[in-house]
Amino acid sequence: MQTWEPTGTDLLGEYLRPRTPWRDRPWVVANMVAGLDGCAARGGRVGSLSGPADKDLFRQLRQVADIVLVGAQTVRLERYGPVRLTEAEVAVRVERGQQPVPRVAVLSGSLEFDWSIALFTATADRQPRPILVTAASADPAAVAEASQHADVLVAGEETVDVPVALRRLHEHGARTVLTEGGPHSLGELAALGLLDELCLTLSPVMGGDPLPVAVWPLGADPTDFRLASVGSDDGHLFLRYLQEPCP
């Protein structure tokens, strides 16, 4: 286990290393922040829990990812937009053989969204279309509407099948998937053994929303992780865990 107490780019360096995908699916890394009482948001949003270094980590992990994977409710509450990177960050990605910016993929059974939010309207600004991952049972009218704003990927019959979704994304070239929640999506990924790495920032505050980092599926067995590194910056702890066993 590594420990350090630097600031700035030194703190972020451990998180920016290349990830090696599995044979049939991408490497999946989660980036989450929580208060000392375990809350994952304040006032329905996570931004007030983040310090400057955590905000840098949020941006830099997006720079590494091929896909940013989020749950539908997180998109609705946070009013998600596309991933924005600097010209220098785009150049680094292109040199690595990645697309200029990662695409956002959203897990949704209902496909009910506010189509006016930036995630669905910024494609005119040379942003890639988002991906909506849904099930074959989705309402055809909803699929037709969604297809006007995003690329629709079907994974699963009655409900969204997350392992199938990851395999499909891998077939389309995704080597590293970054998930940013929400709690139900993160809990499902971990319970299925699909969460390879958890980057958890512990913020020195209490009194947030009664919303945990992850909601565990009823009856699912626990998943073990090992602590790989610990860092700190201005009272925030940066904890990086790897699932056991890991490659």
JSON list of N, CA and C in Angstrom, two decimals, residues 129-207:
[
{"chain": "A", "resi": 129, "resn": "ARG", "atom": "N", "xyz": [-22.14, 12.09, -29.34]},
{"chain": "A", "resi": 129, "resn": "ARG", "atom": "CA", "xyz": [-23.46, 11.78, -28.81]},
{"chain": "A", "resi": 129, "resn": "ARG", "atom": "C", "xyz": [-23.36, 10.87, -27.61]},
{"chain": "A", "resi": 130, "resn": "PRO", "atom": "N", "xyz": [-24.17, 11.10, -26.58]},
{"chain": "A", "resi": 130, "resn": "PRO", "atom": "CA", "xyz": [-24.18, 10.17, -25.45]},
{"chain": "A", "resi": 130, "resn": "PRO", "atom": "C", "xyz": [-24.76, 8.83, -25.87]},
{"chain": "A", "resi": 131, "resn": "ILE", "atom": "N", "xyz": [-24.56, 7.84, -25.02]},
{"chain": "A", "resi": 131, "resn": "ILE", "atom": "CA", "xyz": [-25.09, 6.50, -25.23]},
{"chain": "A", "resi": 131, "resn": "ILE", "atom": "C", "xyz": [-26.12, 6.22, -24.14]},
{"chain": "A", "resi": 132, "resn": "LEU", "atom": "N", "xyz": [-27.30, 5.80, -24.50]},
{"chain": "A", "resi": 132, "resn": "LEU", "atom": "CA", "xyz": [-28.32, 5.40, -23.54]},
{"chain": "A", "resi": 132, "resn": "LEU", "atom": "C", "xyz": [-28.43, 3.88, -23.59]},
{"chain": "A", "resi": 133, "resn": "VAL", "atom": "N", "xyz": [-28.13, 3.25, -22.46]},
{"chain": "A", "resi": 133, "resn": "VAL", "atom": "CA", "xyz": [-28.16, 1.79, -22.37]},
{"chain": "A", "resi": 133, "resn": "VAL", "atom": "C", "xyz": [-29.49, 1.38, -21.76]},
{"chain": "A", "resi": 134, "resn": "THR", "atom": "N", "xyz": [-30.27, 0.61, -22.49]},
{"chain": "A", "resi": 134, "resn": "THR", "atom": "CA", "xyz": [-31.58, 0.24, -22.02]},
{"chain": "A", "resi": 134, "resn": "THR", "atom": "C", "xyz": [-31.84, -1.24, -22.31]},
{"chain": "A", "resi": 135, "resn": "ALA", "atom": "N", "xyz": [-33.04, -1.70, -21.97]},
{"chain": "A", "resi": 135, "resn": "ALA", "atom": "CA", "xyz": [-33.41, -3.11, -22.17]},
{"chain": "A", "resi": 135, "resn": "ALA", "atom": "C", "xyz": [-34.30, -3.25, -23.39]},
{"chain": "A", "resi": 136, "resn": "ALA", "atom": "N", "xyz": [-34.40, -4.48, -23.89]},
{"chain": "A", "resi": 136, "resn": "ALA", "atom": "CA", "xyz": [-35.23, -4.75, -25.06]},
{"chain": "A", "resi": 136, "resn": "ALA", "atom": "C", "xyz": [-36.71, -4.47, -24.77]},
{"chain": "A", "resi": 137, "resn": "SER", "atom": "N", "xyz": [-37.10, -4.49, -23.50]},
{"chain": "A", "resi": 137, "resn": "SER", "atom": "CA", "xyz": [-38.49, -4.27, -23.12]},
{"chain": "A", "resi": 137, "resn": "SER", "atom": "C", "xyz": [-38.87, -2.79, -23.08]},
{"chain": "A", "resi": 138, "resn": "ALA", "atom": "N", "xyz": [-37.94, -1.90, -23.35]},
{"chain": "A", "resi": 138, "resn": "ALA", "atom": "CA", "xyz": [-38.23, -0.47, -23.30]},
{"chain": "A", "resi": 138, "resn": "ALA", "atom": "C", "xyz": [-39.34, -0.10, -24.28]},
{"chain": "A", "resi": 139, "resn": "ASP", "atom": "N", "xyz": [-40.15, 0.87, -23.91]},
{"chain": "A", "resi": 139, "resn": "ASP", "atom": "CA", "xyz": [-41.26, 1.33, -24.75]},
{"chain": "A", "resi": 139, "resn": "ASP", "atom": "C", "xyz": [-40.71, 1.80, -26.10]},
{"chain": "A", "resi": 140, "resn": "PRO", "atom": "N", "xyz": [-41.20, 1.22, -27.21]},
{"chain": "A", "resi": 140, "resn": "PRO", "atom": "CA", "xyz": [-40.69, 1.62, -28.54]},
{"chain": "A", "resi": 140, "resn": "PRO", "atom": "C", "xyz": [-40.79, 3.12, -28.80]},
{"chain": "A", "resi": 141, "resn": "ALA", "atom": "N", "xyz": [-41.84, 3.77, -28.30]},
{"chain": "A", "resi": 141, "resn": "ALA", "atom": "CA", "xyz": [-41.96, 5.21, -28.49]},
{"chain": "A", "resi": 141, "resn": "ALA", "atom": "C", "xyz": [-40.86, 5.96, -27.75]},
{"chain": "A", "resi": 142, "resn": "ALA", "atom": "N", "xyz": [-40.53, 5.46, -26.55]},
{"chain": "A", "resi": 142, "resn": "ALA", "atom": "CA", "xyz": [-39.45, 6.08, -25.77]},
{"chain": "A", "resi": 142, "resn": "ALA", "atom": "C", "xyz": [-38.11, 5.87, -26.46]},
{"chain": "A", "resi": 143, "resn": "VAL", "atom": "N", "xyz": [-37.91, 4.69, -27.06]},
{"chain": "A", "resi": 143, "resn": "VAL", "atom": "CA", "xyz": [-36.67, 4.41, -27.78]},
{"chain": "A", "resi": 143, "resn": "VAL", "atom": "C", "xyz": [-36.54, 5.34, -28.99]},
{"chain": "A", "resi": 144, "resn": "ALA", "atom": "N", "xyz": [-37.66, 5.52, -29.70]},
{"chain": "A", "resi": 144, "resn": "ALA", "atom": "CA", "xyz": [-37.64, 6.40, -30.87]},
{"chain": "A", "resi": 144, "resn": "ALA", "atom": "C", "xyz": [-37.30, 7.83, -30.49]},
{"chain": "A", "resi": 145, "resn": "GLU", "atom": "N", "xyz": [-37.89, 8.31, -29.39]},
{"chain": "A", "resi": 145, "resn": "GLU", "atom": "CA", "xyz": [-37.59, 9.65, -28.91]},
{"chain": "A", "resi": 145, "resn": "GLU", "atom": "C", "xyz": [-36.14, 9.76, -28.48]},
{"chain": "A", "resi": 146, "resn": "ALA", "atom": "N", "xyz": [-35.66, 8.78, -27.71]},
{"chain": "A", "resi": 146, "resn": "ALA", "atom": "CA", "xyz": [-34.28, 8.81, -27.22]},
{"chain": "A", "resi": 146, "resn": "ALA", "atom": "C", "xyz": [-33.29, 8.79, -28.38]},
{"chain": "A", "resi": 147, "resn": "SER", "atom": "N", "xyz": [-33.62, 8.07, -29.44]},
{"chain": "A", "resi": 147, "resn": "SER", "atom": "CA", "xyz": [-32.70, 7.95, -30.57]},
{"chain": "A", "resi": 147, "resn": "SER", "atom": "C", "xyz": [-32.47, 9.28, -31.29]},
{"chain": "A", "resi": 148, "resn": "GLN", "atom": "N", "xyz": [-33.33, 10.23, -31.06]},
{"chain": "A", "resi": 148, "resn": "GLN", "atom": "CA", "xyz": [-33.14, 11.55, -31.66]},
{"chain": "A", "resi": 148, "resn": "GLN", "atom": "C", "xyz": [-32.08, 12.36, -30.92]},
{"chain": "A", "resi": 149, "resn": "HIS", "atom": "N", "xyz": [-31.75, 11.93, -29.69]},
{"chain": "A", "resi": 149, "resn": "HIS", "atom": "CA", "xyz": [-30.84, 12.70, -28.85]},
{"chain": "A", "resi": 149, "resn": "HIS", "atom": "C", "xyz": [-29.57, 11.94, -28.47]},
{"chain": "A", "resi": 150, "resn": "ALA", "atom": "N", "xyz": [-29.57, 10.63, -28.69]},
{"chain": "A", "resi": 150, "resn": "ALA", "atom": "CA", "xyz": [-28.44, 9.81, -28.25]},
{"chain": "A", "resi": 150, "resn": "ALA", "atom": "C", "xyz": [-28.41, 8.52, -29.05]},
{"chain": "A", "resi": 151, "resn": "ASP", "atom": "N", "xyz": [-27.31, 7.79, -28.95]},
{"chain": "A", "resi": 151, "resn": "ASP", "atom": "CA", "xyz": [-27.24, 6.45, -29.50]},
{"chain": "A", "resi": 151, "resn": "ASP", "atom": "C", "xyz": [-27.79, 5.47, -28.46]},
{"chain": "A", "resi": 152, "resn": "VAL", "atom": "N", "xyz": [-28.71, 4.63, -28.86]},
{"chain": "A", "resi": 152, "resn": "VAL", "atom": "CA", "xyz": [-29.36, 3.69, -27.93]},
{"chain": "A", "resi": 152, "resn": "VAL", "atom": "C", "xyz": [-28.70, 2.32, -28.07]},
{"chain": "A", "resi": 153, "resn": "LEU", "atom": "N", "xyz": [-28.25, 1.78, -26.96]},
{"chain": "A", "resi": 153, "resn": "LEU", "atom": "CA", "xyz": [-27.62, 0.46, -26.92]},
{"chain": "A", "resi": 153, "resn": "LEU", "atom": "C", "xyz": [-28.51, -0.46, -26.07]},
{"chain": "A", "resi": 154, "resn": "VAL", "atom": "N", "xyz": [-28.94, -1.57, -26.64]},
{"chain": "A", "resi": 154, "resn": "VAL", "atom": "CA", "xyz": [-29.80, -2.51, -25.91]},
{"chain": "A", "resi": 154, "resn": "VAL", "atom": "C", "xyz": [-28.93, -3.58, -25.26]},
{"chain": "A", "resi": 155, "resn": "ALA", "atom": "N", "xyz": [-29.12, -3.75, -23.95]},
{"chain": "A", "resi": 155, "resn": "ALA", "atom": "CA", "xyz": [-28.37, -4.75, -23.19]},
{"chain": "A", "resi": 155, "resn": "ALA", "atom": "C", "xyz": [-29.32, -5.36, -22.16]},
{"chain": "A", "resi": 156, "resn": "GLY", "atom": "N", "xyz": [-29.81, -6.56, -22.43]},
{"chain": "A", "resi": 156, "resn": "GLY", "atom": "CA", "xyz": [-30.74, -7.20, -21.52]},
{"chain": "A", "resi": 156, "resn": "GLY", "atom": "C", "xyz": [-32.14, -7.22, -22.10]},
{"chain": "A", "resi": 157, "resn": "GLU", "atom": "N", "xyz": [-32.96, -8.12, -21.56]},
{"chain": "A", "resi": 157, "resn": "GLU", "atom": "CA", "xyz": [-34.32, -8.28, -22.05]},
{"chain": "A", "resi": 157, "resn": "GLU", "atom": "C", "xyz": [-35.32, -7.45, -21.26]},
{"chain": "A", "resi": 158, "resn": "GLU", "atom": "N", "xyz": [-35.58, -7.85, -20.02]},
{"chain": "A", "resi": 158, "resn": "GLU", "atom": "CA", "xyz": [-36.58, -7.14, -19.20]},
{"chain": "A", "resi": 158, "resn": "GLU", "atom": "C", "xyz": [-35.98, -5.94, -18.49]},
{"chain": "A", "resi": 159, "resn": "THR", "atom": "N", "xyz": [-34.73, -6.07, -18.05]},
{"chain": "A", "resi": 159, "resn": "THR", "atom": "CA", "xyz": [-34.04, -4.98, -17.37]},
{"chain": "A", "resi": 159, "resn": "THR", "atom": "C", "xyz": [-32.66, -4.82, -17.99]},
{"chain": "A", "resi": 160, "resn": "VAL", "atom": "N", "xyz": [-32.01, -3.70, -17.69]},
{"chain": "A", "resi": 160, "resn": "VAL", "atom": "CA", "xyz": [-30.67, -3.47, -18.21]},
{"chain": "A", "resi": 160, "resn": "VAL", "atom": "C", "xyz": [-29.71, -4.49, -17.61]},
{"chain": "A", "resi": 161, "resn": "ASP", "atom": "N", "xyz": [-29.01, -5.20, -18.46]},
{"chain": "A", "resi": 161, "resn": "ASP", "atom": "CA", "xyz": [-28.04, -6.21, -18.05]},
{"chain": "A", "resi": 161, "resn": "ASP", "atom": "C", "xyz": [-26.65, -5.55, -18.07]},
{"chain": "A", "resi": 162, "resn": "VAL", "atom": "N", "xyz": [-26.12, -5.22, -16.88]},
{"chain": "A", "resi": 162, "resn": "VAL", "atom": "CA", "xyz": [-24.88, -4.47, -16.80]},
{"chain": "A", "resi": 162, "resn": "VAL", "atom": "C", "xyz": [-23.69, -5.24, -17.38]},
{"chain": "A", "resi": 163, "resn": "PRO", "atom": "N", "xyz": [-23.52, -6.53, -17.08]},
{"chain": "A", "resi": 163, "resn": "PRO", "atom": "CA", "xyz": [-22.41, -7.26, -17.72]},
{"chain": "A", "resi": 163, "resn": "PRO", "atom": "C", "xyz": [-22.47, -7.24, -19.24]},
{"chain": "A", "resi": 164, "resn": "VAL", "atom": "N", "xyz": [-23.66, -7.40, -19.80]},
{"chain": "A", "resi": 164, "resn": "VAL", "atom": "CA", "xyz": [-23.81, -7.35, -21.26]},
{"chain": "A", "resi": 164, "resn": "VAL", "atom": "C", "xyz": [-23.46, -5.95, -21.76]},
{"chain": "A", "resi": 165, "resn": "ALA", "atom": "N", "xyz": [-23.90, -4.92, -21.04]},
{"chain": "A", "resi": 165, "resn": "ALA", "atom": "CA", "xyz": [-23.60, -3.55, -21.44]},
{"chain": "A", "resi": 165, "resn": "ALA", "atom": "C", "xyz": [-22.10, -3.31, -21.49]},
{"chain": "A", "resi": 166, "resn": "LEU", "atom": "N", "xyz": [-21.38, -3.79, -20.48]},
{"chain": "A", "resi": 166, "resn": "LEU", "atom": "CA", "xyz": [-19.93, -3.61, -20.47]},
{"chain": "A", "resi": 166, "resn": "LEU", "atom": "C", "xyz": [-19.26, -4.36, -21.61]},
{"chain": "A", "resi": 167, "resn": "ARG", "atom": "N", "xyz": [-19.75, -5.56, -21.90]},
{"chain": "A", "resi": 167, "resn": "ARG", "atom": "CA", "xyz": [-19.18, -6.30, -23.04]},
{"chain": "A", "resi": 167, "resn": "ARG", "atom": "C", "xyz": [-19.43, -5.57, -24.35]},
{"chain": "A", "resi": 168, "resn": "ARG", "atom": "N", "xyz": [-20.62, -5.02, -24.50]},
{"chain": "A", "resi": 168, "resn": "ARG", "atom": "CA", "xyz": [-20.93, -4.28, -25.73]},
{"chain": "A", "resi": 168, "resn": "ARG", "atom": "C", "xyz": [-20.04, -3.04, -25.86]},
{"chain": "A", "resi": 169, "resn": "LEU", "atom": "N", "xyz": [-19.84, -2.34, -24.76]},
{"chain": "A", "resi": 169, "resn": "LEU", "atom": "CA", "xyz": [-18.98, -1.16, -24.79]},
{"chain": "A", "resi": 169, "resn": "LEU", "atom": "C", "xyz": [-17.54, -1.55, -25.12]},
{"chain": "A", "resi": 170, "resn": "HIS", "atom": "N", "xyz": [-17.11, -2.70, -24.59]},
{"chain": "A", "resi": 170, "resn": "HIS", "atom": "CA", "xyz": [-15.77, -3.19, -24.88]},
{"chain": "A", "resi": 170, "resn": "HIS", "atom": "C", "xyz": [-15.63, -3.53, -26.36]},
{"chain": "A", "resi": 171, "resn": "GLU", "atom": "N", "xyz": [-16.67, -4.13, -26.94]},
{"chain": "A", "resi": 171, "resn": "GLU", "atom": "CA", "xyz": [-16.65, -4.46, -28.37]},
{"chain": "A", "resi": 171, "resn": "GLU", "atom": "C", "xyz": [-16.53, -3.21, -29.23]},
{"chain": "A", "resi": 172, "resn": "HIS", "atom": "N", "xyz": [-17.00, -2.08, -28.69]},
{"chain": "A", "resi": 172, "resn": "HIS", "atom": "CA", "xyz": [-16.92, -0.82, -29.41]},
{"chain": "A", "resi": 172, "resn": "HIS", "atom": "C", "xyz": [-15.66, -0.04, -29.05]},
{"chain": "A", "resi": 173, "resn": "GLY", "atom": "N", "xyz": [-14.69, -0.70, -28.40]},
{"chain": "A", "resi": 173, "resn": "GLY", "atom": "CA", "xyz": [-13.40, -0.08, -28.19]},
{"chain": "A", "resi": 173, "resn": "GLY", "atom": "C", "xyz": [-13.12, 0.47, -26.82]},
{"chain": "A", "resi": 174, "resn": "ALA", "atom": "N", "xyz": [-14.04, 0.37, -25.87]},
{"chain": "A", "resi": 174, "resn": "ALA", "atom": "CA", "xyz": [-13.82, 0.92, -24.54]},
{"chain": "A", "resi": 174, "resn": "ALA", "atom": "C", "xyz": [-12.87, 0.03, -23.74]},
{"chain": "A", "resi": 175, "resn": "ARG", "atom": "N", "xyz": [-11.75, 0.58, -23.31]},
{"chain": "A", "resi": 175, "resn": "ARG", "atom": "CA", "xyz": [-10.78, -0.14, -22.49]},
{"chain": "A", "resi": 175, "resn": "ARG", "atom": "C", "xyz": [-10.93, 0.21, -21.01]},
{"chain": "A", "resi": 176, "resn": "THR", "atom": "N", "xyz": [-11.28, 1.47, -20.73]},
{"chain": "A", "resi": 176, "resn": "THR", "atom": "CA", "xyz": [-11.46, 1.92, -19.35]},
{"chain": "A", "resi": 176, "resn": "THR", "atom": "C", "xyz": [-12.79, 2.63, -19.24]},
{"chain": "A", "resi": 177, "resn": "VAL", "atom": "N", "xyz": [-13.63, 2.17, -18.31]},
{"chain": "A", "resi": 177, "resn": "VAL", "atom": "CA", "xyz": [-14.92, 2.80, -18.03]},
{"chain": "A", "resi": 177, "resn": "VAL", "atom": "C", "xyz": [-14.84, 3.44, -16.64]},
{"chain": "A", "resi": 178, "resn": "LEU", "atom": "N", "xyz": [-15.17, 4.71, -16.58]},
{"chain": "A", "resi": 178, "resn": "LEU", "atom": "CA", "xyz": [-15.24, 5.45, -15.32]},
{"chain": "A", "resi": 178, "resn": "LEU", "atom": "C", "xyz": [-16.69, 5.61, -14.94]},
{"chain": "A", "resi": 179, "resn": "THR", "atom": "N", "xyz": [-17.07, 5.11, -13.76]},
{"chain": "A", "resi": 179, "resn": "THR", "atom": "CA", "xyz": [-18.42, 5.31, -13.29]},
{"chain": "A", "resi": 179, "resn": "THR", "atom": "C", "xyz": [-18.44, 6.36, -12.19]},
{"chain": "A", "resi": 180, "resn": "GLU", "atom": "N", "xyz": [-19.43, 7.23, -12.25]},
{"chain": "A", "resi": 180, "resn": "GLU", "atom": "CA", "xyz": [-19.58, 8.31, -11.27]},
{"chain": "A", "resi": 180, "resn": "GLU", "atom": "C", "xyz": [-20.88, 8.17, -10.49]},
{"chain": "A", "resi": 181, "resn": "GLY", "atom": "N", "xyz": [-21.38, 6.92, -10.39]},
{"chain": "A", "resi": 181, "resn": "GLY", "atom": "CA", "xyz": [-22.60, 6.67, -9.63]},
{"chain": "A", "resi": 181, "resn": "GLY", "atom": "C", "xyz": [-23.81, 6.66, -10.55]},
{"chain": "A", "resi": 182, "resn": "GLY", "atom": "N", "xyz": [-24.97, 6.73, -9.92]},
{"chain": "A", "resi": 182, "resn": "GLY", "atom": "CA", "xyz": [-25.23, 6.92, -8.52]},
{"chain": "A", "resi": 182, "resn": "GLY", "atom": "C", "xyz": [-25.11, 5.66, -7.70]},
{"chain": "A", "resi": 183, "resn": "PRO", "atom": "N", "xyz": [-25.65, 5.75, -6.45]},
{"chain": "A", "resi": 183, "resn": "PRO", "atom": "CA", "xyz": [-25.48, 4.68, -5.48]},
{"chain": "A", "resi": 183, "resn": "PRO", "atom": "C", "xyz": [-25.99, 3.32, -5.94]},
{"chain": "A", "resi": 184, "resn": "HIS", "atom": "N", "xyz": [-27.14, 3.28, -6.61]},
{"chain": "A", "resi": 184, "resn": "HIS", "atom": "CA", "xyz": [-27.68, 2.00, -7.05]},
{"chain": "A", "resi": 184, "resn": "HIS", "atom": "C", "xyz": [-26.82, 1.38, -8.15]},
{"chain": "A", "resi": 185, "resn": "SER", "atom": "N", "xyz": [-26.38, 2.19, -9.10]},
{"chain": "A", "resi": 185, "resn": "SER", "atom": "CA", "xyz": [-25.51, 1.68, -10.16]},
{"chain": "A", "resi": 185, "resn": "SER", "atom": "C", "xyz": [-24.19, 1.17, -9.61]},
{"chain": "A", "resi": 186, "resn": "LEU", "atom": "N", "xyz": [-23.61, 1.94, -8.68]},
{"chain": "A", "resi": 186, "resn": "LEU", "atom": "CA", "xyz": [-22.34, 1.53, -8.09]},
{"chain": "A", "resi": 186, "resn": "LEU", "atom": "C", "xyz": [-22.50, 0.24, -7.30]},
{"chain": "A", "resi": 187, "resn": "GLY", "atom": "N", "xyz": [-23.58, 0.13, -6.52]},
{"chain": "A", "resi": 187, "resn": "GLY", "atom": "CA", "xyz": [-23.82, -1.08, -5.75]},
{"chain": "A", "resi": 187, "resn": "GLY", "atom": "C", "xyz": [-23.98, -2.30, -6.63]},
{"chain": "A", "resi": 188, "resn": "GLU", "atom": "N", "xyz": [-24.68, -2.13, -7.74]},
{"chain": "A", "resi": 188, "resn": "GLU", "atom": "CA", "xyz": [-24.87, -3.26, -8.65]},
{"chain": "A", "resi": 188, "resn": "GLU", "atom": "C", "xyz": [-23.56, -3.69, -9.28]},
{"chain": "A", "resi": 189, "resn": "LEU", "atom": "N", "xyz": [-22.75, -2.73, -9.73]},
{"chain": "A", "resi": 189, "resn": "LEU", "atom": "CA", "xyz": [-21.45, -3.06, -10.32]},
{"chain": "A", "resi": 189, "resn": "LEU", "atom": "C", "xyz": [-20.58, -3.83, -9.33]},
{"chain": "A", "resi": 190, "resn": "ALA", "atom": "N", "xyz": [-20.51, -3.34, -8.09]},
{"chain": "A", "resi": 190, "resn": "ALA", "atom": "CA", "xyz": [-19.67, -3.99, -7.10]},
{"chain": "A", "resi": 190, "resn": "ALA", "atom": "C", "xyz": [-20.19, -5.37, -6.74]},
{"chain": "A", "resi": 191, "resn": "ALA", "atom": "N", "xyz": [-21.51, -5.51, -6.58]},
{"chain": "A", "resi": 191, "resn": "ALA", "atom": "CA", "xyz": [-22.09, -6.80, -6.21]},
{"chain": "A", "resi": 191, "resn": "ALA", "atom": "C", "xyz": [-21.89, -7.85, -7.28]},
{"chain": "A", "resi": 192, "resn": "LEU", "atom": "N", "xyz": [-21.82, -7.41, -8.53]},
{"chain": "A", "resi": 192, "resn": "LEU", "atom": "CA", "xyz": [-21.60, -8.34, -9.65]},
{"chain": "A", "resi": 192, "resn": "LEU", "atom": "C", "xyz": [-20.13, -8.65, -9.87]},
{"chain": "A", "resi": 193, "resn": "GLY", "atom": "N", "xyz": [-19.26, -8.06, -9.06]},
{"chain": "A", "resi": 193, "resn": "GLY", "atom": "CA", "xyz": [-17.83, -8.28, -9.22]},
{"chain": "A", "resi": 193, "resn": "GLY", "atom": "C", "xyz": [-17.24, -7.53, -10.40]},
{"chain": "A", "resi": 194, "resn": "LEU", "atom": "N", "xyz": [-17.90, -6.46, -10.82]},
{"chain": "A", "resi": 194, "resn": "LEU", "atom": "CA", "xyz": [-17.48, -5.72, -12.01]},
{"chain": "A", "resi": 194, "resn": "LEU", "atom": "C", "xyz": [-16.78, -4.41, -11.69]},
{"chain": "A", "resi": 195, "resn": "LEU", "atom": "N", "xyz": [-16.67, -4.08, -10.41]},
{"chain": "A", "resi": 195, "resn": "LEU", "atom": "CA", "xyz": [-15.98, -2.85, -10.01]},
{"chain": "A", "resi": 195, "resn": "LEU", "atom": "C", "xyz": [-14.54, -3.20, -9.65]},
{"chain": "A", "resi": 196, "resn": "ASP", "atom": "N", "xyz": [-13.62, -2.87, -10.54]},
{"chain": "A", "resi": 196, "resn": "ASP", "atom": "CA", "xyz": [-12.22, -3.24, -10.35]},
{"chain": "A", "resi": 196, "resn": "ASP", "atom": "C", "xyz": [-11.49, -2.31, -9.41]},
{"chain": "A", "resi": 197, "resn": "GLU", "atom": "N", "xyz": [-11.90, -1.06, -9.38]},
{"chain": "A", "resi": 197, "resn": "GLU", "atom": "CA", "xyz": [-11.15, -0.04, -8.64]},
{"chain": "A", "resi": 197, "resn": "GLU", "atom": "C", "xyz": [-12.12, 1.02, -8.12]},
{"chain": "A", "resi": 198, "resn": "LEU", "atom": "N", "xyz": [-11.96, 1.39, -6.87]},
{"chain": "A", "resi": 198, "resn": "LEU", "atom": "CA", "xyz": [-12.78, 2.43, -6.27]},
{"chain": "A", "resi": 198, "resn": "LEU", "atom": "C", "xyz": [-11.88, 3.55, -5.77]},
{"chain": "A", "resi": 199, "resn": "CYS", "atom": "N", "xyz": [-12.07, 4.74, -6.33]},
{"chain": "A", "resi": 199, "resn": "CYS", "atom": "CA", "xyz": [-11.38, 5.94, -5.86]},
{"chain": "A", "resi": 199, "resn": "CYS", "atom": "C", "xyz": [-12.37, 6.71, -5.00]},
{"chain": "A", "resi": 200, "resn": "LEU", "atom": "N", "xyz": [-12.15, 6.71, -3.70]},
{"chain": "A", "resi": 200, "resn": "LEU", "atom": "CA", "xyz": [-13.10, 7.30, -2.75]},
{"chain": "A", "resi": 200, "resn": "LEU", "atom": "C", "xyz": [-12.43, 8.46, -2.03]},
{"chain": "A", "resi": 201, "resn": "THR", "atom": "N", "xyz": [-12.98, 9.64, -2.18]},
{"chain": "A", "resi": 201, "resn": "THR", "atom": "CA", "xyz": [-12.50, 10.81, -1.45]},
{"chain": "A", "resi": 201, "resn": "THR", "atom": "C", "xyz": [-13.37, 11.00, -0.22]},
{"chain": "A", "resi": 202, "resn": "LEU", "atom": "N", "xyz": [-12.73, 11.11, 0.94]},
{"chain": "A", "resi": 202, "resn": "LEU", "atom": "CA", "xyz": [-13.43, 11.33, 2.20]},
{"chain": "A", "resi": 202, "resn": "LEU", "atom": "C", "xyz": [-13.30, 12.80, 2.56]},
{"chain": "A", "resi": 203, "resn": "SER", "atom": "N", "xyz": [-14.45, 13.49, 2.55]},
{"chain": "A", "resi": 203, "resn": "SER", "atom": "CA", "xyz": [-14.47, 14.93, 2.79]},
{"chain": "A", "resi": 203, "resn": "SER", "atom": "C", "xyz": [-14.69, 15.22, 4.27]},
{"chain": "A", "resi": 204, "resn": "PRO", "atom": "N", "xyz": [-14.00, 16.22, 4.85]},
{"chain": "A", "resi": 204, "resn": "PRO", "atom": "CA", "xyz": [-14.09, 16.48, 6.29]},
{"chain": "A", "resi": 204, "resn": "PRO", "atom": "C", "xyz": [-15.35, 17.27, 6.66]},
{"chain": "A", "resi": 205, "resn": "VAL", "atom": "N", "xyz": [-16.52, 16.74, 6.29]},
{"chain": "A", "resi": 205, "resn": "VAL", "atom": "CA", "xyz": [-17.79, 17.37, 6.65]},
{"chain": "A", "resi": 205, "resn": "VAL", "atom": "C", "xyz": [-18.77, 16.29, 7.09]},
{"chain": "A", "resi": 206, "resn": "MET", "atom": "N", "xyz": [-19.77, 16.71, 7.86]},
{"chain": "A", "resi": 206, "resn": "MET", "atom": "CA", "xyz": [-20.88, 15.84, 8.23]},
{"chain": "A", "resi": 206, "resn": "MET", "atom": "C", "xyz": [-22.17, 16.63, 8.02]},
{"chain": "A", "resi": 207, "resn": "GLY", "atom": "N", "xyz": [-23.27, 15.89, 7.90]},
{"chain": "A", "resi": 207, "resn": "GLY", "atom": "CA", "xyz": [-24.56, 16.55, 7.79]},
{"chain": "A", "resi": 207, "resn": "GLY", "atom": "C", "xyz": [-25.11, 16.66, 6.40]}
]
